[in-house]
mmCIF file of C-alpha atoms (C1' of nucleotides) in Angstrom:
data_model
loop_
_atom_site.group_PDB
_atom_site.id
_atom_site.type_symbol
_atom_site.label_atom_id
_atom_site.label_comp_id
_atom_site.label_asym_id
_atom_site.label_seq_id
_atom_site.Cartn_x
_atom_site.Cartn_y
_atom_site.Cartn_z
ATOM 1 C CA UNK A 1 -35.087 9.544 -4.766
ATOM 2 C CA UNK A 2 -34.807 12.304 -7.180
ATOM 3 C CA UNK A 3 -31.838 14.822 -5.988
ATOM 4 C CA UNK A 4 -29.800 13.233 -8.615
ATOM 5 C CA UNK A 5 -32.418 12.540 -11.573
ATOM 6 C CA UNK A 6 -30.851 12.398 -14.999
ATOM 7 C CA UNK A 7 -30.507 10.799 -18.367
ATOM 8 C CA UNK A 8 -33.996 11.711 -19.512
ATOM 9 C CA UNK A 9 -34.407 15.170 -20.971
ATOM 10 C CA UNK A 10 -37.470 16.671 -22.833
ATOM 11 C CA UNK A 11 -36.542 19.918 -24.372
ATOM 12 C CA UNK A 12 -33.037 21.565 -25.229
ATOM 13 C CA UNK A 13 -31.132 19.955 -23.183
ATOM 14 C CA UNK A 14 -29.727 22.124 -20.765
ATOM 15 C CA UNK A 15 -26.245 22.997 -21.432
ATOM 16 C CA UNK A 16 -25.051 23.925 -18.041
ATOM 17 C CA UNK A 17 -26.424 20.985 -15.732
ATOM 18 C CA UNK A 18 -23.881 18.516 -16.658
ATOM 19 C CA UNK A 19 -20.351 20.894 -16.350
ATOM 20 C CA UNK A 20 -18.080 17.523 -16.135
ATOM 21 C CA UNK A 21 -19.556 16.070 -19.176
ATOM 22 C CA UNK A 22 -16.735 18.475 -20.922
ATOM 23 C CA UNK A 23 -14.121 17.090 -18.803
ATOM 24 C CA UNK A 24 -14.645 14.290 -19.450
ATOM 25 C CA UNK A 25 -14.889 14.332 -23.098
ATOM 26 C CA UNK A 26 -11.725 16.669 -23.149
ATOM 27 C CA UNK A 27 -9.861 13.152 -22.100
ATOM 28 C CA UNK A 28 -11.235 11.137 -24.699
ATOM 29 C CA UNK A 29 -13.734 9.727 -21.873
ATOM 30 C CA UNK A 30 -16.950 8.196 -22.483
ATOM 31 C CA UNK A 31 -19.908 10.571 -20.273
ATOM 32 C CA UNK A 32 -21.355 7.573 -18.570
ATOM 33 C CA UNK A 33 -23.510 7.936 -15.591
ATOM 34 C CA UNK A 34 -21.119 7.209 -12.689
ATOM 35 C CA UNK A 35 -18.247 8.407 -14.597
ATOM 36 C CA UNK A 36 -20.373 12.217 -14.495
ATOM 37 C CA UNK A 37 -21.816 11.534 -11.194
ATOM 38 C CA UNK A 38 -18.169 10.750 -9.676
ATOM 39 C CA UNK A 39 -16.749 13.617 -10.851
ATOM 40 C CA UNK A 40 -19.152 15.550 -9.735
ATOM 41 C CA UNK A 41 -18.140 14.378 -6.618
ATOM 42 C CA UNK A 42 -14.643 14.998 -6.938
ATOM 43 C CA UNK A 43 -14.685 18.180 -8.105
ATOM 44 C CA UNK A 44 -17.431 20.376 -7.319
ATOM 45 C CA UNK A 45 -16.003 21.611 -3.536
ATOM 46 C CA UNK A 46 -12.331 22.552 -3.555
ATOM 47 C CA UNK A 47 -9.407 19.462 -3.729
ATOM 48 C CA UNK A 48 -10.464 16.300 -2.389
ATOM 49 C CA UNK A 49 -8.307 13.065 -0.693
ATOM 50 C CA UNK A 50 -10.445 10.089 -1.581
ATOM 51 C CA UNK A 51 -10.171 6.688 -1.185
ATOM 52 C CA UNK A 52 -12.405 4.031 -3.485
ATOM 53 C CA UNK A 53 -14.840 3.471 -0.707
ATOM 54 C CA UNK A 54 -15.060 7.024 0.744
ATOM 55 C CA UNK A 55 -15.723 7.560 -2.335
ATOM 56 C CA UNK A 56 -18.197 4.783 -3.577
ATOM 57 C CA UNK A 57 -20.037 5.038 0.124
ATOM 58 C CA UNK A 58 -20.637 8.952 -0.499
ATOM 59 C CA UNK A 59 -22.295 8.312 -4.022
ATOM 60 C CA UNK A 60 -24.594 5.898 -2.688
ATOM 61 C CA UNK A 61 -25.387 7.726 -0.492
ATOM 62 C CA UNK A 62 -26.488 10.300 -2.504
ATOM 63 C CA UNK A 63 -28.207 8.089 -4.281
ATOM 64 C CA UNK A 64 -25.682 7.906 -7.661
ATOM 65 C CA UNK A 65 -25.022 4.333 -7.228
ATOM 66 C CA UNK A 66 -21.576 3.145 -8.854
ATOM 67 C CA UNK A 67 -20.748 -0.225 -7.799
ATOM 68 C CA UNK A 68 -17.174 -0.214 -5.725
ATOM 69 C CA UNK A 69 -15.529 -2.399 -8.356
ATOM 70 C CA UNK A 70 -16.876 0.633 -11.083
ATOM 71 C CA UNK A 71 -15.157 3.299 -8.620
ATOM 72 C CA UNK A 72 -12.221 1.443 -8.626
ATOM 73 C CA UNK A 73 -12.061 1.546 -12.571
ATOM 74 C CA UNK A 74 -13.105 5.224 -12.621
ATOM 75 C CA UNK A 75 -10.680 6.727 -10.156
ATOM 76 C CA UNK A 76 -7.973 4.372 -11.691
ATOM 77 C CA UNK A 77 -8.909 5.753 -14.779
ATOM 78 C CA UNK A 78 -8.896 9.439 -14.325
ATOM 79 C CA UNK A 79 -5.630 8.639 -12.755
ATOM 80 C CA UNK A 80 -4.120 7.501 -15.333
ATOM 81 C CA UNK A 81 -5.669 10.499 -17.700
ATOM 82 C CA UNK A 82 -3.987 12.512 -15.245
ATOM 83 C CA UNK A 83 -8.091 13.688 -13.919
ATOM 84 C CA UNK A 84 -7.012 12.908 -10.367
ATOM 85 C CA UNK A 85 -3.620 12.007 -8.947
ATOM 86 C CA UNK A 86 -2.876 8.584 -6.952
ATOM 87 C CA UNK A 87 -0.598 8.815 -3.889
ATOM 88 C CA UNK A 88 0.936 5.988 -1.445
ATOM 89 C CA UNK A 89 1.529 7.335 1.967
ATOM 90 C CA UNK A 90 -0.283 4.789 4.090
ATOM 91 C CA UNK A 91 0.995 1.714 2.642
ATOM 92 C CA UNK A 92 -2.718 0.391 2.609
ATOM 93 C CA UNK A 93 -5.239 2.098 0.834
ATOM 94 C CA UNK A 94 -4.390 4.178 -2.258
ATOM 95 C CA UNK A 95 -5.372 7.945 -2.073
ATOM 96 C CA UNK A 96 -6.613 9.973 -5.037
ATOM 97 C CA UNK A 97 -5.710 13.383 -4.822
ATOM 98 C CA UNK A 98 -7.724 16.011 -7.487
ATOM 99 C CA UNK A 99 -4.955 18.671 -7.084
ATOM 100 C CA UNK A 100 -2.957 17.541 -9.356
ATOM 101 C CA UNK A 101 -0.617 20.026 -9.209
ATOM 102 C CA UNK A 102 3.120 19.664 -8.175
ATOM 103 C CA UNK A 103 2.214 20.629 -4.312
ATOM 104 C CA UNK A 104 3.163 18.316 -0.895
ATOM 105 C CA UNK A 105 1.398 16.382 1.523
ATOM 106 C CA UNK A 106 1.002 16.709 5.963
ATOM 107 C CA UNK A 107 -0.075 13.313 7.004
ATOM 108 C CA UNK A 108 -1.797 13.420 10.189
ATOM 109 C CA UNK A 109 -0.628 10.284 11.788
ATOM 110 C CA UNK A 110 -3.347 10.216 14.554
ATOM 111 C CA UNK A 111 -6.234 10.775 12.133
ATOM 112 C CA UNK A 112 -4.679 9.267 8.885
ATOM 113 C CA UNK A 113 -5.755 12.711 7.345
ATOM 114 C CA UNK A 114 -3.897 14.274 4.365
ATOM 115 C CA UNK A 115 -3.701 17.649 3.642
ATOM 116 C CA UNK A 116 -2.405 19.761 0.620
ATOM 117 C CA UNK A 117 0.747 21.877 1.237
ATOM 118 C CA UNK A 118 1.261 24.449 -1.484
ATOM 119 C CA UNK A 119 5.566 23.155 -1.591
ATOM 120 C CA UNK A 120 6.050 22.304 -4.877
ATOM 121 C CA UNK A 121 8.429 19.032 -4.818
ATOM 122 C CA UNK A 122 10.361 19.436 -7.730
ATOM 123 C CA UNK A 123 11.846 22.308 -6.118
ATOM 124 C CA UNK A 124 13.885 19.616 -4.435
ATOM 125 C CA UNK A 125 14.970 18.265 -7.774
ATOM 126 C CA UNK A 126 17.962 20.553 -7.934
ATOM 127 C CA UNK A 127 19.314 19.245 -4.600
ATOM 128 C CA UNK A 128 19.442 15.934 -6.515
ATOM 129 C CA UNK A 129 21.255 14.502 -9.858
ATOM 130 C CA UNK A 130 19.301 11.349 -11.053
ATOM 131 C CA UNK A 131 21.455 8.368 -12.368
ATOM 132 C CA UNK A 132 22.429 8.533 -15.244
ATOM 133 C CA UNK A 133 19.762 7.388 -18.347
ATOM 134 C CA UNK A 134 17.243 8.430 -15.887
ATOM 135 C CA UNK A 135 15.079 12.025 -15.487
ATOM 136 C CA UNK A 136 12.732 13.041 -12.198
ATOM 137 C CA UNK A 137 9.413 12.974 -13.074
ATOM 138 C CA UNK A 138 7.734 13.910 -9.803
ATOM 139 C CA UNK A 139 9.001 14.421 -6.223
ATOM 140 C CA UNK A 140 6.572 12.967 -3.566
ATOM 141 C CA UNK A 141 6.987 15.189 -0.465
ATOM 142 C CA UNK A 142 5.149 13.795 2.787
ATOM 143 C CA UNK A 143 5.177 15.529 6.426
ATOM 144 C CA UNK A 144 4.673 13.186 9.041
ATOM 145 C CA UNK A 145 2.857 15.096 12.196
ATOM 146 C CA UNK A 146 2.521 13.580 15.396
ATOM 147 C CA UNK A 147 0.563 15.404 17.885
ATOM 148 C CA UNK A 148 3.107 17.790 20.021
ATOM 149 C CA UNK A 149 2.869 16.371 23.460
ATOM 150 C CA UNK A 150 2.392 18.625 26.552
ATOM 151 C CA UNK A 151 5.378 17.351 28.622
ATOM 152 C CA UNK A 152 7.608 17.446 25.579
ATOM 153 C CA UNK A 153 8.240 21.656 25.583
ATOM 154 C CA UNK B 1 25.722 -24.721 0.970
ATOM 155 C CA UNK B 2 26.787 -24.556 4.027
ATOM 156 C CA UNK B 3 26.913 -21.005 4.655
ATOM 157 C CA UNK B 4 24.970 -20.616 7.288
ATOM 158 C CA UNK B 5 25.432 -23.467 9.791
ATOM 159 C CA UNK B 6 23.962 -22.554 12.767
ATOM 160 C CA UNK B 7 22.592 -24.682 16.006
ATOM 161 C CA UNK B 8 24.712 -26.730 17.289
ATOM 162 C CA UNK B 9 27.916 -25.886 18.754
ATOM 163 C CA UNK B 10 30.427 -28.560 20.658
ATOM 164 C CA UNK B 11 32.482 -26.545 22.873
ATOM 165 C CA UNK B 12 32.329 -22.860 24.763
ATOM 166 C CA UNK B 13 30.655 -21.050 22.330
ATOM 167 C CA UNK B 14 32.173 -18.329 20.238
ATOM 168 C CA UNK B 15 31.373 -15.154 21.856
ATOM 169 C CA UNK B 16 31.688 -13.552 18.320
ATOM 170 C CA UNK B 17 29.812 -15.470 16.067
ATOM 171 C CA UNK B 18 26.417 -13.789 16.372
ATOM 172 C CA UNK B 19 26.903 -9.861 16.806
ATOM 173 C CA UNK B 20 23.140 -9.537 16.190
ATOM 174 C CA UNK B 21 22.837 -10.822 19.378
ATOM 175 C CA UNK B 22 23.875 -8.062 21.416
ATOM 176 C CA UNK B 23 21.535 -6.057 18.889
ATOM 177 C CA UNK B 24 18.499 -7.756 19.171
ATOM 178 C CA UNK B 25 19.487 -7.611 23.367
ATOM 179 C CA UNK B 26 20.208 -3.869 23.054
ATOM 180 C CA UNK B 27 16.417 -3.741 21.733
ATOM 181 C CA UNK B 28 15.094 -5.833 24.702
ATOM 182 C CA UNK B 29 14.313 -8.876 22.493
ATOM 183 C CA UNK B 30 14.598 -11.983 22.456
ATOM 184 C CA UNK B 31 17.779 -13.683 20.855
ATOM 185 C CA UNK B 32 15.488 -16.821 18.813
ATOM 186 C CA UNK B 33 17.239 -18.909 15.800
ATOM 187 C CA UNK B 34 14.965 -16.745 13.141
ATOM 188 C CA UNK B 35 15.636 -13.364 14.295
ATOM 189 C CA UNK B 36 19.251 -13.481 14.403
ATOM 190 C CA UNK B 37 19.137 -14.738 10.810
ATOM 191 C CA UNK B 38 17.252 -12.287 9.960
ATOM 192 C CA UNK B 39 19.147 -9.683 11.153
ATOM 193 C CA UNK B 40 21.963 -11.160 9.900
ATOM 194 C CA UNK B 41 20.522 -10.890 6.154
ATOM 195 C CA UNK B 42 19.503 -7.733 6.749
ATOM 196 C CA UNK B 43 22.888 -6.219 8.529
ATOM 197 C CA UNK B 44 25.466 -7.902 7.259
ATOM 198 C CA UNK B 45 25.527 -6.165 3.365
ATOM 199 C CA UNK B 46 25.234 -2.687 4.039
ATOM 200 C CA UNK B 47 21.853 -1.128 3.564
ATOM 201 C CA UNK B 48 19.279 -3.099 2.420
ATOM 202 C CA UNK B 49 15.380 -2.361 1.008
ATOM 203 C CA UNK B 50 13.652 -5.825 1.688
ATOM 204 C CA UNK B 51 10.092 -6.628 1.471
ATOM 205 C CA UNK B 52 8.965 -9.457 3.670
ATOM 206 C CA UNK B 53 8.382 -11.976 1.676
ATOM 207 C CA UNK B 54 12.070 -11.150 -0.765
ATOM 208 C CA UNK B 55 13.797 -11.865 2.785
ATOM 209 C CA UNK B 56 11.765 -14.742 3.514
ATOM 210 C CA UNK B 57 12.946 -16.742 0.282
ATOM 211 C CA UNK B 58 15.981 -15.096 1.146
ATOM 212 C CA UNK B 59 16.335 -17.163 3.971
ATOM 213 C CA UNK B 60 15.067 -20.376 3.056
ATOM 214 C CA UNK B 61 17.516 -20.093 -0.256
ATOM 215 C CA UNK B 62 20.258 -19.848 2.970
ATOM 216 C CA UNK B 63 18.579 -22.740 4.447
ATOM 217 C CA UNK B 64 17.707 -20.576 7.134
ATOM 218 C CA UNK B 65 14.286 -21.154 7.294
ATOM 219 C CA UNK B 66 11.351 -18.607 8.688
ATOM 220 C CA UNK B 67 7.952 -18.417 7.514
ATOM 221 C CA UNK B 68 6.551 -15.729 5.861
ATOM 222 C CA UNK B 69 4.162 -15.372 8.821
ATOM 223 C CA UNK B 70 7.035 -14.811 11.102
ATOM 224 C CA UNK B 71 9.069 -12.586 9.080
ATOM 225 C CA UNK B 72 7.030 -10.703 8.619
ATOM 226 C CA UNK B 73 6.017 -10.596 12.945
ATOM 227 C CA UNK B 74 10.150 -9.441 12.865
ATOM 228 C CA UNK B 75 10.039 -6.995 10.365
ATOM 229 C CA UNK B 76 7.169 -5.685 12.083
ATOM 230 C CA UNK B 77 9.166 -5.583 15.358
ATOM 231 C CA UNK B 78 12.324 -4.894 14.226
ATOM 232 C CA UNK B 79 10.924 -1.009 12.697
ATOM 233 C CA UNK B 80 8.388 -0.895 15.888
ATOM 234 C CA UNK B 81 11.333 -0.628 18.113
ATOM 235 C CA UNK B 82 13.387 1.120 15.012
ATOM 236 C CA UNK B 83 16.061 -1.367 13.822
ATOM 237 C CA UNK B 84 14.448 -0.836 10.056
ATOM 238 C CA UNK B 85 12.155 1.325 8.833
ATOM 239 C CA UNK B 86 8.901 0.605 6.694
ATOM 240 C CA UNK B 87 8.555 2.805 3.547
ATOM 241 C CA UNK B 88 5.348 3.123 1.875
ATOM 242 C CA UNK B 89 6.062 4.096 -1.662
ATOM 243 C CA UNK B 90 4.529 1.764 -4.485
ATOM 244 C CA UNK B 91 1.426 1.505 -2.047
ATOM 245 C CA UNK B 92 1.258 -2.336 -2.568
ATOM 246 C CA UNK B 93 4.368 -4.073 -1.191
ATOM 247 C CA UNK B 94 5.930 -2.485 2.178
ATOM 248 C CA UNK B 95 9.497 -1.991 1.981
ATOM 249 C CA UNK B 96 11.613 -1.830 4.786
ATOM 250 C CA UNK B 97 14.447 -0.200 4.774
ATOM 251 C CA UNK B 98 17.862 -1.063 6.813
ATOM 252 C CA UNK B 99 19.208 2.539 6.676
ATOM 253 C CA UNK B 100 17.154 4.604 9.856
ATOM 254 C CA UNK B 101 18.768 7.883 9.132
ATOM 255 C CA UNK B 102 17.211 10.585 7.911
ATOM 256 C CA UNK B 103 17.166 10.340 4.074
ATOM 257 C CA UNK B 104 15.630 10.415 0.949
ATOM 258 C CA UNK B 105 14.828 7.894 -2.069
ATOM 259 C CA UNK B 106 14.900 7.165 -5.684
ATOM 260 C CA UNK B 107 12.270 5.143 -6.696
ATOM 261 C CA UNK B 108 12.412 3.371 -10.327
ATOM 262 C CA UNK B 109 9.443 3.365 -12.098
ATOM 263 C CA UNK B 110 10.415 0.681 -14.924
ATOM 264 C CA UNK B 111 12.190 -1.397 -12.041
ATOM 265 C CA UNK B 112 10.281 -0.814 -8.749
ATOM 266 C CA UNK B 113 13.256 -0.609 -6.946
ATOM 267 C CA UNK B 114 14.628 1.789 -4.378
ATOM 268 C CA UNK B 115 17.570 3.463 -3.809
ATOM 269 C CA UNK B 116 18.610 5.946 -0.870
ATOM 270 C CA UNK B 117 20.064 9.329 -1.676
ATOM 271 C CA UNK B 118 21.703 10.802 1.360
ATOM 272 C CA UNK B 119 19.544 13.943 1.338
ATOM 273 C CA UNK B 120 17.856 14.825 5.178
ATOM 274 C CA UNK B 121 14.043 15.142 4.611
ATOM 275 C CA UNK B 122 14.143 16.869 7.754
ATOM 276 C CA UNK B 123 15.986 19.964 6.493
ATOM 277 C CA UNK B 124 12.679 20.708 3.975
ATOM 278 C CA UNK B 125 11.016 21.217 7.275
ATOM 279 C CA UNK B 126 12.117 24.831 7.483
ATOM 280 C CA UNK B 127 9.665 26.051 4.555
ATOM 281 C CA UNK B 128 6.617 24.379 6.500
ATOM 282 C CA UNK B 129 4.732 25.527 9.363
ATOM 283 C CA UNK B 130 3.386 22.562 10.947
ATOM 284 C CA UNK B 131 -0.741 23.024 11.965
ATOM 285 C CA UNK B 132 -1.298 24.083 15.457
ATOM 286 C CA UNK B 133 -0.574 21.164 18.289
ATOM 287 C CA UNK B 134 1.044 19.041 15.641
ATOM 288 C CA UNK B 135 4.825 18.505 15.132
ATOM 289 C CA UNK B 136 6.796 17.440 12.202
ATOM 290 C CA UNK B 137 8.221 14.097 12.499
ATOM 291 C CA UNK B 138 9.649 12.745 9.714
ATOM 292 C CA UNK B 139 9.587 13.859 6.362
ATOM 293 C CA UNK B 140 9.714 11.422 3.126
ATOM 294 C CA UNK B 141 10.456 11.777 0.190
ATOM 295 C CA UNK B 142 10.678 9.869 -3.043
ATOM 296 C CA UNK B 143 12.174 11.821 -6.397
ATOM 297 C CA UNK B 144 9.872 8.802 -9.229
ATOM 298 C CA UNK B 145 12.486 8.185 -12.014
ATOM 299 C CA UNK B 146 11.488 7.968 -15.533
ATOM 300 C CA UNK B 147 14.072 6.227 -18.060
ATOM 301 C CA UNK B 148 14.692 9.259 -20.214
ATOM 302 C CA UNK B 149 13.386 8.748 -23.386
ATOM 303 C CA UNK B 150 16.166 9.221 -26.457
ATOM 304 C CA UNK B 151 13.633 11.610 -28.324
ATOM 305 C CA UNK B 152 12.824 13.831 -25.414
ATOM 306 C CA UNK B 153 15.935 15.291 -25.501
ATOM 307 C "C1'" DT C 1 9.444 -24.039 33.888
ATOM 308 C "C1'" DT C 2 7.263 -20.694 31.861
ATOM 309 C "C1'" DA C 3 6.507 -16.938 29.141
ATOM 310 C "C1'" DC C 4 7.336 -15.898 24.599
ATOM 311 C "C1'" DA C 5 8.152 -17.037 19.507
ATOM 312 C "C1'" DT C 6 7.128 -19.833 15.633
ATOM 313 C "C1'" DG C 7 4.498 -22.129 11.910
ATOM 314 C "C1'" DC C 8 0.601 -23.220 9.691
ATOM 315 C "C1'" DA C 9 -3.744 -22.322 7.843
ATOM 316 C "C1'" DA C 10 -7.467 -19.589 7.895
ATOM 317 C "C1'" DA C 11 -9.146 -14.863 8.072
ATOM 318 C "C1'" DC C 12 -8.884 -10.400 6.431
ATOM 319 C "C1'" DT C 13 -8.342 -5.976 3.599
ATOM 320 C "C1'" DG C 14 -7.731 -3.660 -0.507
ATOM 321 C "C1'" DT C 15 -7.898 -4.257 -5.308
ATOM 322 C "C1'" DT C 16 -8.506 -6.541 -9.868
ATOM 323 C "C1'" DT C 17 -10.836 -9.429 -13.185
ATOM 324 C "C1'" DG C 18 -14.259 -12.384 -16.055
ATOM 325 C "C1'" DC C 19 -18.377 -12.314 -17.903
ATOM 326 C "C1'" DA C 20 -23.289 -11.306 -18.675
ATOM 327 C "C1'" DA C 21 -26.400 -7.395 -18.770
ATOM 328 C "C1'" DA C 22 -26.848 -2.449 -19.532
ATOM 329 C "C1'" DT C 23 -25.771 1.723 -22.014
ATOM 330 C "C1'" DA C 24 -23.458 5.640 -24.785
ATOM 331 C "C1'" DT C 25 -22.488 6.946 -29.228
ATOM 332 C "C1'" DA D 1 -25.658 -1.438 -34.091
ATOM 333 C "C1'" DT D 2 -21.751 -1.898 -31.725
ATOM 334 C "C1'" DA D 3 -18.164 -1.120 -28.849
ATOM 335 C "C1'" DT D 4 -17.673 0.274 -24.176
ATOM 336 C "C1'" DT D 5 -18.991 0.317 -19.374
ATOM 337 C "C1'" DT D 6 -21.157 -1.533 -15.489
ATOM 338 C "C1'" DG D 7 -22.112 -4.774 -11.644
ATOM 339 C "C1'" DC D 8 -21.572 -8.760 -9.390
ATOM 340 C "C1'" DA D 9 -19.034 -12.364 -7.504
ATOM 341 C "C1'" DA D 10 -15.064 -14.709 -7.581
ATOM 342 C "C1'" DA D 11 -10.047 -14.291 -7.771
ATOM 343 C "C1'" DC D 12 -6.170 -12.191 -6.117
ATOM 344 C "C1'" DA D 13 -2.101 -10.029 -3.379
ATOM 345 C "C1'" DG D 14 -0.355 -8.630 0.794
ATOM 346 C "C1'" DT D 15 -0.746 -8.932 5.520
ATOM 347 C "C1'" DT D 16 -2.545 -10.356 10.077
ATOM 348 C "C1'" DT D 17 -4.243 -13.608 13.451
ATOM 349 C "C1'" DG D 18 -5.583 -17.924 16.384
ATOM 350 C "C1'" DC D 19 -3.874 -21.649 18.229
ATOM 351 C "C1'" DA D 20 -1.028 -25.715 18.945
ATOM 352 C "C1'" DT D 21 3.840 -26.704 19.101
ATOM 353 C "C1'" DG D 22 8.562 -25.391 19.903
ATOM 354 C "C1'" DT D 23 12.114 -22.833 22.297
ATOM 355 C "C1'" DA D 24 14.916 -19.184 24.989
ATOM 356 C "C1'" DA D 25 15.510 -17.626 29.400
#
DNA sequence: TTACATGCAAACTGTTTGCAAATAT
DNA sequence: ATATTTGCAAACAGTTTGCATGTAA
């Protein structure tokens, strides 16, 4: 019960333990407990596609409890901070995305996996003129893959 | 209000008085009173983005009534066998869309609404290597509008 | 006549919200 | 001390489903 202990320190409080405490404070965020723990979550191994209950299911079971209604409010949260990015390719469940960089998407339509594509979308804007009173903020790019089938060579 | 008077005809049947028959036909389904009006509301104005239940009151404005339950059983069918094709863009609310080519989409941020820009998704496909076994499909994407704002200039 | 489609209501999934208790500053 | 955040459960939106009734073939 103790791989995540924190909130009581004796001494000097060390400085380096708590690395998204900064992050969050650079948004004007409050350094609660689940607010640290998620991040930790979402950004201590490489870019991450989570949804509210991957993500809620995989603190409690580290034993950083956050309530799903709480993860809900976090990821929408650093979403709209612009911590984490929010993408709609299923239709159902919304996806937060911590490369928030302009990059695309493969959707793996046998798995429902996403994966980052280093395309950045708004090279597409040029193809495009928006209508008029109008500017493109973002270009969602998403490659559908269906597994190639044998007999179709 | 008469618009759409449908049911009961008196002599030998105009041949041309539902040409979404042959369509639902050509599809292998069944010509019933809802899906003809349906596809009716959907074909008969040029491209359409509808959600299921915007169609549905639709309909029942036109006195052509369908319940939600069942429009949304023929929108369902109608992009399973690829008469219209479900977008997932504002992740809450699917949108199908009337036009199956390939193409790309505006989507309104103040508005929510959709509009098609005749730009092949499929010709992005060159800059992406698709992962071993897999094949690229379809591609989507949406360019997010922004109203510019007068200051921004 | 018979298999299939419809309508209704109830179930279901994903997400948001109201409010009391907990907590960060 | 006080404003903010959390957790829970209830509300909510969108969609699907079970089953009796209706209907196209």
């Amino acid at each position: 019960m103790a791989e995540f202990s924190q909130g009581s320190f004796t001494a000097g409080a060390p400085p380096s333990k708590y690395p998204h405490r900064s992050l969050l404070e650079r948004y004007g965020l409050r350094a609660t407990r689940q607010r640290l723990g998620l991040a930790r979550l979402l950004f201590s191994k490489g870019n991450r596609h989570v949804t509210a209950d991957t993500l809620a299911s995989e603190a409690n079971a580290l034993k950083m409890p956050a309530s799903l209604a709480t993860v809900y409010n976090v990821l929408n949260l650093f979403a709209q901070v612009g911590i984490v990015r929010g993408l709609a390719i299923e239709g159902t469940k919304t996806v937060f995305d911590t490369n928030t960089s302009d990059h695309s998407h493969f959707f793996f339509e046998d798995t429902g996996e996403i994966a980052d594509i280093p395309l950045a979308g708004m090279k597409f804007a040029d193809d495009v003129m928006p209508p008029e009173g109008y500017e493109i903020v973002k270009v969602d790019v998403v490659f559908r893959l269906r597994r190639k089938t044998s007999t179709n060579v």
